[in-house]
GROMACS .gro file of C-alpha atoms in nm:
model
   98
    1PRO     CA    1  28.560  -3.069  13.124
    2TYR     CA    2  28.243  -3.145  13.281
    3THR     CA    3  28.132  -2.777  13.497
    4THR     CA    4  27.955  -2.687  13.235
    5ALA     CA    5  27.720  -2.902  13.234
    6TYR     CA    6  27.702  -2.893  13.579
    7SER     CA    7  27.656  -2.531  13.627
    8GLU     CA    8  27.361  -2.532  13.330
    9GLY     CA    9  27.182  -2.827  13.508
   10ALA     CA   10  27.210  -3.070  13.210
   11VAL     CA   11  27.339  -3.326  13.461
   12TYR     CA   12  27.171  -3.385  13.761
   13LEU     CA   13  27.404  -3.720  13.885
   14LEU     CA   14  27.711  -3.553  14.076
   15GLY     CA   15  27.912  -3.929  14.088
   16ARG     CA   16  28.029  -4.154  13.833
   17HIS     CA   17  27.938  -4.473  14.028
   18TYR     CA   18  27.589  -4.593  14.062
   19LEU     CA   19  27.400  -4.906  14.103
   20CYS     CA   20  27.020  -4.923  14.028
   21PRO     CA   21  26.833  -5.232  14.118
   22GLY     CA   22  26.484  -5.208  14.075
   23LEU     CA   23  26.135  -5.455  14.088
   24SER     CA   24  25.792  -5.408  13.954
   25TYR     CA   25  25.530  -5.642  14.127
   26GLN     CA   26  25.209  -5.709  13.968
   27ILE     CA   27  24.922  -5.671  14.282
   28THR     CA   28  24.604  -5.729  14.054
   29PRO     CA   29  24.595  -5.699  13.680
   30LEU     CA   30  24.481  -5.336  13.659
   31ALA     CA   31  24.766  -5.256  13.963
   32VAL     CA   32  25.138  -5.271  13.952
   33LEU     CA   33  25.371  -5.194  14.274
   34SER     CA   34  25.704  -5.042  14.203
   35SER     CA   35  26.016  -4.991  14.351
   36GLN     CA   36  26.375  -4.901  14.273
   37ILE     CA   37  26.689  -4.783  14.458
   38LEU     CA   38  26.966  -4.536  14.361
   39PHE     CA   39  27.271  -4.600  14.511
   40ASN     CA   40  27.577  -4.380  14.462
   41ALA     CA   41  27.918  -4.626  14.542
   42ASN     CA   42  28.156  -4.266  14.605
   43ASP     CA   43  27.982  -4.119  14.915
   44PRO     CA   44  27.767  -4.373  15.029
   45SER     CA   45  27.425  -4.277  14.942
   46LEU     CA   46  27.094  -4.369  14.820
   47MET     CA   47  26.782  -4.255  14.698
   48VAL     CA   48  26.470  -4.493  14.741
   49SER     CA   49  26.165  -4.467  14.504
   50ALA     CA   50  25.807  -4.662  14.529
   51SER     CA   51  25.488  -4.595  14.326
   52VAL     CA   52  25.146  -4.796  14.275
   53GLU     CA   53  25.007  -4.756  13.930
   54TYR     CA   54  24.614  -4.806  13.902
   55ASN     CA   55  24.456  -4.858  13.601
   56ALA     CA   56  24.102  -4.698  13.662
   57ALA     CA   57  23.969  -4.734  13.357
   58GLU     CA   58  24.006  -4.794  12.973
   59ASN     CA   59  24.341  -4.526  12.881
   60VAL     CA   60  24.317  -4.381  13.260
   61TYR     CA   61  24.591  -4.452  13.471
   62VAL     CA   62  24.624  -4.341  13.870
   63ASP     CA   63  24.944  -4.302  14.037
   64LEU     CA   64  25.103  -4.279  14.411
   65GLY     CA   65  25.440  -4.257  14.453
   66PHE     CA   66  25.771  -4.076  14.662
   67PHE     CA   67  26.118  -4.062  14.674
   68THR     CA   68  26.314  -4.034  15.000
   69SER     CA   69  26.679  -4.021  14.997
   70ILE     CA   70  26.927  -4.154  15.289
   71GLY     CA   71  27.239  -4.051  15.358
   72ARG     CA   72  27.467  -3.703  15.544
   73GLY     CA   73  27.265  -3.405  15.479
   74TYR     CA   74  27.424  -3.087  15.514
   75SER     CA   75  27.707  -2.954  15.728
   76GLY     CA   76  27.800  -2.538  15.658
   77GLY     CA   77  27.626  -2.513  15.365
   78THR     CA   78  27.803  -2.753  15.182
   79ALA     CA   79  27.621  -3.125  15.104
   80LEU     CA   80  27.799  -3.416  15.283
   81SER     CA   81  27.655  -3.677  14.999
   82GLU     CA   82  27.495  -3.695  14.714
   83PHE     CA   83  27.170  -3.796  14.803
   84GLY     CA   84  27.123  -3.703  15.148
   85ALA     CA   85  27.112  -3.327  15.036
   86TYR     CA   86  26.764  -3.430  14.848
   87PRO     CA   87  26.451  -3.362  15.001
   88ASP     CA   88  26.202  -3.612  15.012
   89VAL     CA   89  25.910  -3.618  14.715
   90TYR     CA   90  25.572  -3.757  14.741
   91TYR     CA   91  25.325  -3.683  14.437
   92SER     CA   92  24.999  -3.813  14.269
   93SER     CA   93  24.941  -3.864  13.892
   94ILE     CA   94  24.622  -3.924  13.655
   95ARG     CA   95  24.721  -3.948  13.340
   96PHE     CA   96  24.452  -3.988  13.004
   97TYR     CA   97  24.575  -4.156  12.699
   98PHE     CA   98  24.358  -4.033  12.372
   0.00000   0.00000   0.00000
């Protein structure tokens, strides 16, 4: 019953049982460190993310962060775990609010 949603890309998680703890720590009044772990209990694999947000000026925010995964990768073109098949992602952003 769920094959259409997966084949059309409407759903990006493949499993059913996940644990997702996260935390946020205010380093200074203008800087926040956040992290999160998305754990797939079925295969088991996990995705770790962390970011630093800095309030550079009034209504201007700068972010740096990453996503990395832990789990078994590919074998013969088949993913052995959900997050083990994901690539590492690093990003930065600048946000302006008006």
